[in-house]
GROMACS .gro file of C-alpha atoms in nm:
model
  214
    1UNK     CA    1  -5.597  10.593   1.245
    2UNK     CA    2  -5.894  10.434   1.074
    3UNK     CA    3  -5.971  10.828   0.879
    4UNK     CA    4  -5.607  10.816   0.796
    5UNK     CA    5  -5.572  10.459   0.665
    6UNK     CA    6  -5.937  10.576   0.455
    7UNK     CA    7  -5.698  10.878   0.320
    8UNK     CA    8  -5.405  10.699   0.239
    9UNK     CA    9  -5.546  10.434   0.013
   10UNK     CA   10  -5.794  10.662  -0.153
   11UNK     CA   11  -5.482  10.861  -0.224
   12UNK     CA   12  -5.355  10.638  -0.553
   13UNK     CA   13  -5.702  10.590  -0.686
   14UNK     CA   14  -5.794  10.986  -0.633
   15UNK     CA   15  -5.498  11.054  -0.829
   16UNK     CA   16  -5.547  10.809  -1.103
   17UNK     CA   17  -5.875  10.942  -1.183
   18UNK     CA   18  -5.700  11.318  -1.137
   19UNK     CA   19  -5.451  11.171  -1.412
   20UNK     CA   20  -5.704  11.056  -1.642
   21UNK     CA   21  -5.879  11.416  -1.615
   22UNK     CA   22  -6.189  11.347  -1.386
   23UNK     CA   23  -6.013  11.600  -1.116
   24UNK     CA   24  -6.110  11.973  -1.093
   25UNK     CA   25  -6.065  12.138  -1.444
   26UNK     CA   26  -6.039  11.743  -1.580
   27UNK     CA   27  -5.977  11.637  -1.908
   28UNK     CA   28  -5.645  11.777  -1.837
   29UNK     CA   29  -5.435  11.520  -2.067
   30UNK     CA   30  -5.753  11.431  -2.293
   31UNK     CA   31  -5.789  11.794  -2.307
   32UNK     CA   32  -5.536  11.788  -2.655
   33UNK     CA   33  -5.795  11.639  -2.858
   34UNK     CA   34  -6.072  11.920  -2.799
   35UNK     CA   35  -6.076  12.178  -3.045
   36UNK     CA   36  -5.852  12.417  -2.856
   37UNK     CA   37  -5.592  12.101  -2.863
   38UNK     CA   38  -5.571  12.068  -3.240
   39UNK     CA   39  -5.498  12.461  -3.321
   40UNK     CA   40  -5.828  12.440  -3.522
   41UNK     CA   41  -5.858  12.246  -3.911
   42UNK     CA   42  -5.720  12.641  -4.050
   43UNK     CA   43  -5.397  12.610  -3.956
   44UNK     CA   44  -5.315  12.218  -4.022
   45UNK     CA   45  -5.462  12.334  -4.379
   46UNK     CA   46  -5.282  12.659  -4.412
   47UNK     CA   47  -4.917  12.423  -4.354
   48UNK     CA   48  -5.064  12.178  -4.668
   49UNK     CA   49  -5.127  12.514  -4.878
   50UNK     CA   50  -4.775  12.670  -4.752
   51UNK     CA   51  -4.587  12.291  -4.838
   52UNK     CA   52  -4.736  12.310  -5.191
   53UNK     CA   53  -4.605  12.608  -5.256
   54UNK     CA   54  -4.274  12.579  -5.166
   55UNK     CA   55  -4.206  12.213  -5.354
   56UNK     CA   56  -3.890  12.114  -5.509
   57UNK     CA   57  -3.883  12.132  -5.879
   58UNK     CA   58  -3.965  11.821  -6.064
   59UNK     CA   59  -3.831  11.871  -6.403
   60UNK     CA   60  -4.053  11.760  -6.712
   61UNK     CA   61  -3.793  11.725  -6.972
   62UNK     CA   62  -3.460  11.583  -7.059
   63UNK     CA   63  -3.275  11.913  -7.008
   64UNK     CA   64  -3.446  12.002  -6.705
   65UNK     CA   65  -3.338  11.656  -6.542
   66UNK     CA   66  -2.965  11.711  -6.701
   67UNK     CA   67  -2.989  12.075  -6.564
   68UNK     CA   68  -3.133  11.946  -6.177
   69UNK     CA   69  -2.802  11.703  -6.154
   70UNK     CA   70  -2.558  11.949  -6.237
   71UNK     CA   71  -2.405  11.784  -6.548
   72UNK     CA   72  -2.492  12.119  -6.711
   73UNK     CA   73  -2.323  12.421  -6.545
   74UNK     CA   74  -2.410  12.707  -6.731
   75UNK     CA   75  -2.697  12.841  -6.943
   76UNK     CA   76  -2.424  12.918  -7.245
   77UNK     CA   77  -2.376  12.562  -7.295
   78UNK     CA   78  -2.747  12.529  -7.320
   79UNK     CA   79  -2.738  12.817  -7.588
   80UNK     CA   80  -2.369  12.589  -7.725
   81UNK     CA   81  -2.605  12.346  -7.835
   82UNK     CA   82  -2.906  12.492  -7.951
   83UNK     CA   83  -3.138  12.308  -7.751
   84UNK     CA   84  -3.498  12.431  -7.685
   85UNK     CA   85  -3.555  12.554  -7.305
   86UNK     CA   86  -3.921  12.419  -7.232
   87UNK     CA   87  -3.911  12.533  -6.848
   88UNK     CA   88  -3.903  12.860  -6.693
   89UNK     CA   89  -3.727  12.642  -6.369
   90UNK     CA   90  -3.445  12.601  -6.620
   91UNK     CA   91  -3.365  12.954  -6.612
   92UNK     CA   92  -3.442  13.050  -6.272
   93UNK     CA   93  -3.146  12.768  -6.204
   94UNK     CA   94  -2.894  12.962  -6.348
   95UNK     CA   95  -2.959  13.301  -6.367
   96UNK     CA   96  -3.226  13.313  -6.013
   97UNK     CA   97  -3.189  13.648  -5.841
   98UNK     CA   98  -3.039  13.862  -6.089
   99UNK     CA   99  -3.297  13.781  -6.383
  100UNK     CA  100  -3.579  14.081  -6.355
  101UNK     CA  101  -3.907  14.150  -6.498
  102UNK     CA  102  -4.139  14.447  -6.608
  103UNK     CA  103  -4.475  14.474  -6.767
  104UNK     CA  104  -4.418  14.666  -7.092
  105UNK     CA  105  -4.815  14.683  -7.177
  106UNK     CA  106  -5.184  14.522  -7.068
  107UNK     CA  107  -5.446  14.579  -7.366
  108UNK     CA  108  -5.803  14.408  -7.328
  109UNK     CA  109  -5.876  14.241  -7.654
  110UNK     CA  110  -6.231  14.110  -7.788
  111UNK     CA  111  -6.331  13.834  -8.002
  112UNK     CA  112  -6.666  13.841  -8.153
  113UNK     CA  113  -6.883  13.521  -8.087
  114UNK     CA  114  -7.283  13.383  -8.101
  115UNK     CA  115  -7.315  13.474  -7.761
  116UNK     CA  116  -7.179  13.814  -7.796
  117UNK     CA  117  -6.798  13.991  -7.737
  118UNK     CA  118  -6.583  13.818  -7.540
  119UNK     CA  119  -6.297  14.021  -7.360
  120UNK     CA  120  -5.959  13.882  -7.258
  121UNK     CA  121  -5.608  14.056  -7.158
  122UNK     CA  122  -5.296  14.079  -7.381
  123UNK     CA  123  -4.981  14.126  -7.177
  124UNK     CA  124  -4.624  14.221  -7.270
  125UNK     CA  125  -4.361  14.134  -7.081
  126UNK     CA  126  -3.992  14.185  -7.065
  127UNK     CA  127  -3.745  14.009  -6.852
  128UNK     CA  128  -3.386  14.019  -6.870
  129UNK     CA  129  -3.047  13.997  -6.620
  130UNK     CA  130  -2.905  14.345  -6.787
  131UNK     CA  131  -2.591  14.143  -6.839
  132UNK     CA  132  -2.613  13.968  -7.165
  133UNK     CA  133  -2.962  13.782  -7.177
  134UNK     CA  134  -3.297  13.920  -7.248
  135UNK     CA  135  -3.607  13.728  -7.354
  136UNK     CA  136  -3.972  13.917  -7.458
  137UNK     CA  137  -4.285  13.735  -7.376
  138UNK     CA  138  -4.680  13.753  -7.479
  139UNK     CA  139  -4.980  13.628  -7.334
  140UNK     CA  140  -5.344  13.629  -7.345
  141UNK     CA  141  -5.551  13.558  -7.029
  142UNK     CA  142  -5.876  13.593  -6.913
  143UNK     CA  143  -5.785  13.797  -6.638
  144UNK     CA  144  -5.447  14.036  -6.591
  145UNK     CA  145  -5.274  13.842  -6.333
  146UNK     CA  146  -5.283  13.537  -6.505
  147UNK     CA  147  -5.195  13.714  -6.852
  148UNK     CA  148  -4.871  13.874  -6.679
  149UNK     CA  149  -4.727  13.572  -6.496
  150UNK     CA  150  -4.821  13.338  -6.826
  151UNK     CA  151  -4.651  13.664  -7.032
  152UNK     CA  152  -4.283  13.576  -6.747
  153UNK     CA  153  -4.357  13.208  -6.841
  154UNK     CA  154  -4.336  13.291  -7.195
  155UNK     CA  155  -4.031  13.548  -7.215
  156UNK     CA  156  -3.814  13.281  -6.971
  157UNK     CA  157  -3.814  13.012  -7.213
  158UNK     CA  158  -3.772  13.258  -7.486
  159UNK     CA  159  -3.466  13.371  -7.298
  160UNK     CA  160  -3.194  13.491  -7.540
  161UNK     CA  161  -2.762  13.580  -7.542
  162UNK     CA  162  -2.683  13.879  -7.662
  163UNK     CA  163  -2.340  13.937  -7.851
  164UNK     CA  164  -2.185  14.280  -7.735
  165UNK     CA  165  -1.858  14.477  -7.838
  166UNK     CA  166  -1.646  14.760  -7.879
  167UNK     CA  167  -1.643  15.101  -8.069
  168UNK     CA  168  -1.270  15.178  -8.102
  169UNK     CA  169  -1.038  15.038  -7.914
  170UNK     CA  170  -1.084  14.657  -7.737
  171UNK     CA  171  -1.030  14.800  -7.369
  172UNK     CA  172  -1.246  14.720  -7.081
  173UNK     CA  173  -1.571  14.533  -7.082
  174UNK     CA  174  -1.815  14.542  -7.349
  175UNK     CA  175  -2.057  14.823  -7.391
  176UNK     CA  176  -2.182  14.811  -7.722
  177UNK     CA  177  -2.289  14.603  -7.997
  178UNK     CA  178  -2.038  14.496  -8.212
  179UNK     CA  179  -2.174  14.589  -8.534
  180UNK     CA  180  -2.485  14.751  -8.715
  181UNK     CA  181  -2.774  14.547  -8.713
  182UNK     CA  182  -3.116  14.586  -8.850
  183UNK     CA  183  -3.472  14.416  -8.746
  184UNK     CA  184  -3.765  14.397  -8.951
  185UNK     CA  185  -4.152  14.254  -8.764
  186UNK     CA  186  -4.453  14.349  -8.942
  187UNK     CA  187  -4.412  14.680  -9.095
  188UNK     CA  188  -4.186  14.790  -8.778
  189UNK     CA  189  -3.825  14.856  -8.815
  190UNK     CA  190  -3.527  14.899  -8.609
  191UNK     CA  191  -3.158  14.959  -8.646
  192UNK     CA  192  -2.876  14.952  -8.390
  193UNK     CA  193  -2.552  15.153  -8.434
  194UNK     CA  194  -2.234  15.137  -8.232
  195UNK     CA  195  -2.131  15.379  -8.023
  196UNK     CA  196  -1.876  15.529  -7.833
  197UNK     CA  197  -1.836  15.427  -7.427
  198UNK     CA  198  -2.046  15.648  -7.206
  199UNK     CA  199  -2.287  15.753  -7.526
  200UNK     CA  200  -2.584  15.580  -7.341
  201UNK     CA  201  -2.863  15.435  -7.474
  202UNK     CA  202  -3.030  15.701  -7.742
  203UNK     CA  203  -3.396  15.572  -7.819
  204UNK     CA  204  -3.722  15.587  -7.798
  205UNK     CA  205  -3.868  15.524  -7.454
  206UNK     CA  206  -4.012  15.116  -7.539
  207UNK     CA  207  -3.681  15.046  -7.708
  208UNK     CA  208  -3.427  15.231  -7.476
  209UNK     CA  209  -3.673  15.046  -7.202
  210UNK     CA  210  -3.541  14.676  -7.352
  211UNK     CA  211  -3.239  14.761  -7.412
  212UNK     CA  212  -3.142  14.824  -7.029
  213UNK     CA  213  -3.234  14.500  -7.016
  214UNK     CA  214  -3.023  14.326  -7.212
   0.00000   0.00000   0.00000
C-alpha cells in the first residue's frame, strides 16, 4: 500500500515534468523553438522575398490611380484623350495576357572615357497584342537582362493604336491599312500599301517581324 500510495502521488508531478519536456526525448513542447522548430531563417526569408514580389500595384500617377478604381475602362479612352501613359502597370491592366514581347536586337556599345572604353548593351524591343496596338522600345544597360526588361518598360508606355481598313469592299474585319502611308527616321524610309485580303504581309524580315505585331 505504502509503494502504491509513493506511485500514485509521484504520478501528477512525473507527468508535469514529462509535460514540460524533462521526460525521455524531453523538450518535447519546448522542442518548437530549436532550430529544427523554426524551419531554419531560409525559408521565413524566402516567404519575405516571394511577398515582395508578388505586391499589389501602387500606382504613381493620376492615371494610374484613375485606371486602379475602374473609372477608366478601356485603354482607347486613354488614347481619346491624349494623355501620357507613365506606367507599364497601366497597360498590363488592360491588355495583360494577350500583350507579347520579342527582342528584335542586343548590340554592345562603347563610350570612350579617362579611364578607358566603357561597354554597355543596347536593346530593341518590340511588344505588341497583334490586334491593333504595338509599341517599340530602346534601352541601354550595363548588362543584357537589365537592357531587355528596361527596353519592355520602354515600348509599354510607348504603347500605340493602330488604324486598320479595307482594300475593296467594307466586308469582314479589318486586314489592312486603310490608306498609303509613308515614314521617314534618319535616312531610313518606309512605305505601306494596301492590299487585298489574304495578300499577307510582303516585307523585309525586321519590318514584316513588327508588323505581325501590330
Amino acid at each position: 500500500e505504502i509503494q502504491m500510495a509513493d506511485a500514485a502521488s509521484a504520478g501528477p508531478a512525473q507527468g508535469a515534468r514529462e509535460g514540460r519536456g524533462f521526460g525521455r526525448g524531453g523538450f518535447g513542447e519546448r522542442g518548437g523553438r530549436g532550430r529544427g522548430g523554426r524551419g531554419g531563417r531560409g525559408g521565413r526569408g524566402g516567404a519575405r522575398r516571394g511577398g515582395r514580389d508578388e505586391k499589389a500595384w501602387v500606382p504613381m500617377t493620376k492615371l494610374g490611380r484613375l485606371v486602379a478604381a475602374g473609372l477608366v475602362k478601356s485603354i482607347e479612352e486613354i488614347y481619346l484623350f491624349s494623355l501620357p501613359i507613365k506606367e507599364p502597370k497601366i497597360v498590363d491592366h488592360f491588355l495583360g495576357s494577350k500583350l507579347k514581347d520579342e527582342v528584335l536586337k542586343v548590340q554592345p556599345v562603347q563610350k570612350q572615357t579617362c579611364a578607358g572604353q566603357r561597354t554597355r548593351f543596347k536593346a530593341y524591343v518590340v511588344v505588341g497584342d497583334s490586334d491593333g496596338h504595338i509599341g517599340l522600345g530602346v534601352k541601354c544597360a550595363k548588362e543584357v537582362a537589365g537592357a531587355i526588361q528596361g527596353a519592355i518598360t520602354v515600348a509599354k508606355q510607348s504603347l500605340l493604336p493602330i488604324r486598320r481598313g479595307y482594300w475593296g469592299n467594307k466586308i469582314g474585319a479589318p486586314h489592312t491599312v486603310p490608306c498609303k502611308v509613308t515614314g521617314k527616321w534618319g535616312s531610313c524610309r518606309i512605305r505601306l500599301v494596301p492590299a487585298p485580303r489574304g495578300t499577307g504581309l510582303v516585307a523585309a524580315p525586321v519590318p514584316k517581324k513588327i508588323l505581325e505585331y501590330a
